[in-house]
Amino acid sequence: MLNNGWICLNSYCHHKIMIIYTIIIPHKNIPVLLQRCLDSIPRRDDVQIIVVDDNSDLTQVDFENFPGLHDPYVEVIFDKNENSRKGAGYARNVGLERVEGKWIIFADADDFFTPEFPDLINEYRDTDYDIVFFMTRSVYSEDIDRITNRDYNNIRINSFLKKPSLMTEKQIRYGICEPWGKMIRASLIIDNNIRFEESSVANDFRFSLEIGHVAKTICAEKEPLYIVTHRDNSLSSQDLSYQIIRARMHIFNRAQTFFKQNNLPVTRQHFSYTMMWLLRKKTVWFFRICGTLIKEDKKNVLNIIDSFRIIPKMVKEKLNVKNHIPDSEKKK
């Protein structure tokens, strides 16, 4: 099927049973890891799996044997936008156009789900919550027996589970800024027209803030649903160019404005931490980016000033993360 510049190869449509869960996976140039992710998902008639390829390179991907292409439970969408790379955010938005499920679950192609995944989604199938936040595990992609410390969101979830309060609830509503590790009610996204930013970096930041803000009720689950992996050659692990830093700062600045407009004094650390890093390590970039932000809107100078006011709180949270022992490690 050809539609809006992309081709969808879909053999799932003959299943007429009601879809309950839609899993959306953006992909670019890592077919082996994508297959690992797909292998962790149960093939069930109530689960819709959508893979959106973001202009993968012909030299790195065998499109005739693309993961999921010949799987009747997987819809594969090949993006045909040849003008510019729009990143994972664009790919996720394409996937959102084809959602059939009551619940939406996001995954990155280099991550995968836990063995407990089928039981966990069954447990929350008929819940009235708008978002369910799950614990995660974190491992090295090349050696999944090696534990990493990328399960930092578990600190916020643990705090909420141990001592539910308005503050700990805000910390997971607005502080967990990745789309994975969550079950999100589809109507929450569709009815509020929430979409990802079409950026190569931090495309999920504003999306996560908005769903956390409009959700009427949320809950958290202590059992891990999802396994986050670390790769040395992933975008988050590479040296950051000026263009990448500038793109991040524009997104974080808009998020900073969002917090202020909605009177939310929490989780502004992304903007503040990057500003501090720029001032210490890339002073010229710091002034260039500040100038760009102020040129766009003079009110942005207030965000820049505010970013330095919360340094003590930011340092305290960083120390807590540094001293954090992953849950999987505690059991050893």
Coordinates of N, CA and C in Angstrom, one line a residue, residues 123-242:
E123 N -2.2 -8.1 32.8 CA -2.6 -7.6 34.1 C -3.2 -6.2 34.0
Y124 N -2.7 -5.4 33.1 CA -3.2 -4.0 33.0 C -4.2 -3.8 31.9
R125 N -4.6 -4.8 31.2 CA -5.4 -4.7 30.0 C -6.7 -3.9 30.2
D126 N -7.4 -4.1 31.3 CA -8.7 -3.5 31.6 C -8.6 -2.4 32.6
T127 N -7.4 -2.0 32.9 CA -7.3 -0.9 34.0 C -7.9 0.4 33.4
D128 N -8.3 1.3 34.4 CA -8.8 2.6 34.0 C -7.7 3.7 33.9
Y129 N -6.5 3.3 34.3 CA -5.4 4.3 34.2 C -5.1 4.7 32.8
D130 N -4.6 5.9 32.6 CA -4.2 6.4 31.3 C -2.8 6.0 30.9
I131 N -1.9 6.0 31.9 CA -0.5 5.5 31.7 C -0.1 4.6 32.8
V132 N 0.5 3.5 32.5 CA 1.2 2.6 33.4 C 2.7 2.7 33.2
F133 N 3.4 3.1 34.3 CA 4.9 3.2 34.2 C 5.4 1.9 34.8
F134 N 6.4 1.3 34.1 CA 7.0 0.1 34.5 C 8.5 0.3 34.9
M135 N 9.0 -0.5 35.8 CA 10.4 -0.6 36.0 C 11.1 -1.1 34.7
T136 N 12.4 -0.9 34.6 CA 13.2 -1.4 33.5 C 14.4 -2.0 34.0
R137 N 15.0 -2.8 33.1 CA 16.4 -3.3 33.4 C 17.3 -2.7 32.3
S138 N 18.6 -2.7 32.6 CA 19.5 -2.1 31.6 C 20.8 -3.0 31.5
V139 N 21.2 -3.3 30.2 CA 22.3 -4.1 30.0 C 23.1 -3.6 28.8
Y140 N 24.3 -4.1 28.6 CA 25.1 -3.8 27.4 C 24.5 -4.6 26.2
S141 N 24.4 -4.0 25.1 CA 23.7 -4.6 23.9 C 24.6 -5.8 23.5
E142 N 25.9 -5.7 23.5 CA 26.8 -6.7 23.0 C 27.0 -7.9 24.0
D143 N 26.6 -7.6 25.3 CA 26.7 -8.7 26.3 C 25.6 -8.4 27.3
I144 N 24.5 -9.0 27.1 CA 23.3 -8.7 27.9 C 23.4 -9.3 29.3
D145 N 24.5 -10.0 29.6 CA 24.7 -10.4 31.0 C 25.4 -9.3 31.8
R146 N 25.9 -8.3 31.1 CA 26.5 -7.2 31.8 C 25.5 -6.1 32.1
I147 N 25.4 -5.7 33.4 CA 24.5 -4.7 33.8 C 25.0 -3.3 33.6
T148 N 24.2 -2.4 33.2 CA 24.5 -1.0 33.1 C 23.7 -0.2 34.1
N149 N 23.9 1.1 34.2 CA 23.1 1.9 35.2 C 22.1 2.8 34.4
R150 N 21.6 2.3 33.3 CA 20.6 3.1 32.6 C 19.2 2.9 33.1
D151 N 19.0 2.3 34.2 CA 17.7 2.1 34.8 C 17.4 3.2 35.8
Y152 N 17.9 4.5 35.6 CA 17.8 5.6 36.5 C 16.3 6.0 36.7
N153 N 15.4 5.7 35.8 CA 14.0 6.0 36.0 C 13.4 5.2 37.1
N154 N 14.0 4.1 37.5 CA 13.5 3.2 38.5 C 13.6 4.0 39.9
I155 N 14.5 4.9 40.0 CA 14.6 5.7 41.3 C 13.3 6.4 41.5
R156 N 12.8 7.1 40.5 CA 11.5 7.8 40.6 C 10.3 6.9 40.8
I157 N 10.3 5.8 40.1 CA 9.2 4.8 40.3 C 9.2 4.2 41.7
N158 N 10.4 3.9 42.2 CA 10.5 3.4 43.5 C 10.0 4.4 44.6
S159 N 10.4 5.6 44.4 CA 9.9 6.7 45.3 C 8.4 6.8 45.3
F160 N 7.8 6.7 44.2 CA 6.4 6.8 44.1 C 5.7 5.6 44.7
L161 N 6.2 4.4 44.5 CA 5.6 3.2 45.0 C 5.8 3.1 46.6
K162 N 6.9 3.6 47.1 CA 7.1 3.6 48.5 C 6.4 4.7 49.2
K163 N 6.3 5.8 48.6 CA 5.6 7.0 49.3 C 4.9 7.8 48.3
P164 N 3.7 7.3 47.9 CA 2.9 8.1 46.9 C 2.5 9.5 47.4
S165 N 2.8 10.5 46.6 CA 2.4 11.8 47.0 C 2.4 12.7 45.7
L166 N 1.9 13.9 45.9 CA 1.8 14.8 44.7 C 3.2 15.0 44.1
M167 N 4.2 15.1 44.9 CA 5.6 15.3 44.4 C 6.1 14.1 43.7
T168 N 6.0 12.9 44.3 CA 6.6 11.7 43.7 C 5.8 11.4 42.4
E169 N 4.5 11.7 42.4 CA 3.7 11.5 41.2 C 4.2 12.4 40.1
K170 N 4.5 13.6 40.4 CA 5.0 14.6 39.4 C 6.3 14.1 38.8
Q171 N 7.1 13.5 39.7 CA 8.4 13.1 39.3 C 8.3 12.0 38.2
I172 N 7.3 11.1 38.2 CA 7.2 10.1 37.1 C 6.4 10.7 36.0
R173 N 5.4 11.5 36.3 CA 4.6 12.2 35.2 C 5.5 13.0 34.2
Y174 N 6.4 13.8 34.8 CA 7.2 14.7 34.1 C 8.7 14.4 34.0
G175 N 9.2 13.4 34.9 CA 10.6 13.2 34.9 C 11.0 12.0 34.1
I176 N 10.1 11.1 33.7 CA 10.5 10.0 32.9 C 10.2 10.4 31.4
C177 N 11.2 10.8 30.7 CA 11.1 11.4 29.4 C 11.3 10.6 28.2
E178 N 11.3 9.2 28.4 CA 11.4 8.3 27.3 C 10.0 7.7 27.1
P179 N 9.7 7.3 25.9 CA 8.3 6.7 25.6 C 8.3 5.3 26.0
W180 N 9.4 4.6 26.1 CA 9.4 3.1 26.4 C 9.2 2.9 27.9
G181 N 8.9 1.7 28.2 CA 8.7 1.3 29.6 C 7.3 1.8 30.1
K182 N 6.4 2.0 29.2 CA 5.0 2.6 29.5 C 4.0 1.9 28.7
M183 N 2.8 1.7 29.3 CA 1.6 1.4 28.5 C 0.8 2.7 28.5
I184 N 0.5 3.2 27.3 CA -0.2 4.5 27.2 C -1.5 4.2 26.5
R185 N -2.6 4.8 27.1 CA -3.9 4.6 26.5 C -3.9 5.3 25.1
A186 N -4.3 4.7 24.1 CA -4.3 5.2 22.7 C -5.1 6.5 22.6
S187 N -6.3 6.5 23.3 CA -7.2 7.7 23.2 C -6.5 8.9 23.8
L188 N -5.6 8.7 24.8 CA -4.9 9.9 25.4 C -4.1 10.6 24.3
I189 N -3.4 9.8 23.5 CA -2.6 10.4 22.5 C -3.4 11.0 21.3
I190 N -4.4 10.2 20.9 CA -5.1 10.6 19.7 C -6.1 11.7 20.0
D191 N -6.8 11.7 21.1 CA -7.8 12.7 21.4 C -7.1 14.1 21.7
N192 N -5.9 14.0 22.2 CA -5.1 15.3 22.5 C -4.1 15.7 21.4
N193 N -4.1 14.9 20.3 CA -3.3 15.2 19.1 C -1.8 15.4 19.5
I194 N -1.3 14.5 20.3 CA 0.1 14.6 20.8 C 0.9 13.8 19.8
R195 N 2.0 14.4 19.4 CA 3.0 13.8 18.5 C 4.4 14.0 18.9
F196 N 5.3 13.3 18.3 CA 6.7 13.4 18.6 C 7.3 14.5 17.8
E197 N 8.3 15.2 18.3 CA 9.1 16.2 17.5 C 9.9 15.5 16.4
E198 N 9.9 16.0 15.2 CA 10.6 15.4 14.1 C 12.0 15.9 14.1
S199 N 12.8 15.4 15.1 CA 14.2 15.8 15.3 C 15.0 14.6 15.4
S200 N 16.3 14.7 15.1 CA 17.2 13.5 15.2 C 17.6 13.2 16.6
V201 N 17.3 14.2 17.5 CA 17.7 14.1 18.9 C 16.5 14.5 19.8
A202 N 16.4 13.9 21.0 CA 15.4 14.3 22.0 C 14.0 14.5 21.5
N203 N 13.7 13.7 20.5 CA 12.3 13.8 19.8 C 11.2 13.4 20.8
D204 N 11.5 12.6 21.8 CA 10.5 12.1 22.7 C 10.3 12.9 23.9
F205 N 11.1 13.9 24.1 CA 11.1 14.7 25.4 C 9.7 15.4 25.6
R206 N 9.3 16.2 24.6 CA 8.1 17.0 24.8 C 6.9 16.0 24.7
F207 N 6.9 15.0 23.9 CA 5.9 14.0 23.9 C 5.6 13.4 25.3
S208 N 6.6 13.0 26.0 CA 6.5 12.4 27.3 C 5.9 13.4 28.3
L209 N 6.3 14.7 28.2 CA 5.8 15.7 29.1 C 4.3 15.9 28.9
E210 N 3.9 15.9 27.6 CA 2.5 16.2 27.3 C 1.6 15.1 27.7
I211 N 2.0 13.8 27.5 CA 1.1 12.7 27.9 C 1.0 12.7 29.4
G212 N 2.2 12.9 30.1 CA 2.2 13.0 31.6 C 1.3 14.0 32.1
H213 N 1.2 15.2 31.4 CA 0.4 16.3 31.8 C -1.1 16.1 31.6
V214 N -1.5 15.5 30.5 CA -3.0 15.3 30.2 C -3.6 14.1 30.8
A215 N -2.7 13.1 31.3 CA -3.2 11.9 31.8 C -4.0 12.2 33.1
K216 N -5.2 11.7 33.2 CA -6.0 11.9 34.4 C -5.6 11.0 35.6
T217 N -5.2 9.8 35.3 CA -4.8 8.9 36.3 C -3.6 8.1 35.8
I218 N -2.7 7.8 36.7 CA -1.5 7.0 36.3 C -1.2 6.0 37.5
C219 N -0.4 5.0 37.1 CA 0.1 4.1 38.2 C 1.5 3.6 37.8
A220 N 2.1 2.9 38.7 CA 3.4 2.4 38.5 C 3.5 0.9 38.9
E221 N 4.3 0.2 38.2 CA 4.5 -1.3 38.5 C 5.9 -1.6 38.8
K222 N 6.1 -2.4 39.8 CA 7.5 -2.7 40.3 C 8.2 -3.7 39.4
E223 N 7.4 -4.5 38.7 CA 8.0 -5.5 37.8 C 8.5 -4.9 36.5
P224 N 9.7 -5.3 36.0 CA 10.2 -4.7 34.8 C 9.5 -5.2 33.6
L225 N 9.2 -4.4 32.7 CA 8.6 -4.7 31.4 C 9.5 -4.7 30.2
Y226 N 10.6 -4.0 30.4 CA 11.4 -3.6 29.2 C 12.9 -3.6 29.6
I227 N 13.8 -3.9 28.7 CA 15.2 -3.9 28.9 C 15.9 -2.9 28.0
V228 N 16.5 -1.9 28.6 CA 17.2 -0.9 27.8 C 18.6 -1.3 27.6
T229 N 19.2 -1.1 26.4 CA 20.5 -1.5 26.2 C 21.4 -0.3 25.9
H230 N 22.7 -0.5 26.1 CA 23.7 0.5 25.9 C 24.6 0.0 24.7
R231 N 24.8 0.9 23.7 CA 25.7 0.6 22.6 C 26.7 1.8 22.5
D232 N 27.9 1.5 22.3 CA 29.0 2.5 22.3 C 28.8 3.4 21.0
N233 N 28.2 2.8 20.0 CA 28.1 3.6 18.7 C 26.7 4.2 18.5
S234 N 25.9 4.2 19.6 CA 24.6 4.8 19.5 C 24.7 6.3 19.5
L235 N 23.6 7.0 19.1 CA 23.6 8.4 19.1 C 23.9 9.0 20.4
S236 N 23.3 8.4 21.5 CA 23.5 9.0 22.8 C 24.9 8.8 23.4
S237 N 25.7 7.9 22.7 CA 27.0 7.6 23.2 C 28.1 8.3 22.4
Q238 N 27.7 8.9 21.3 CA 28.7 9.5 20.4 C 29.0 11.0 20.8
D239 N 30.2 11.4 20.4 CA 30.5 12.8 20.6 C 29.5 13.7 20.0
L240 N 29.1 14.8 20.7 CA 28.0 15.6 20.3 C 28.5 16.8 19.4
S241 N 28.0 17.0 18.3 CA 28.3 18.1 17.4 C 27.6 19.3 17.9
Y242 N 27.9 20.5 17.4 CA 27.2 21.7 17.7 C 25.8 21.6 17.2

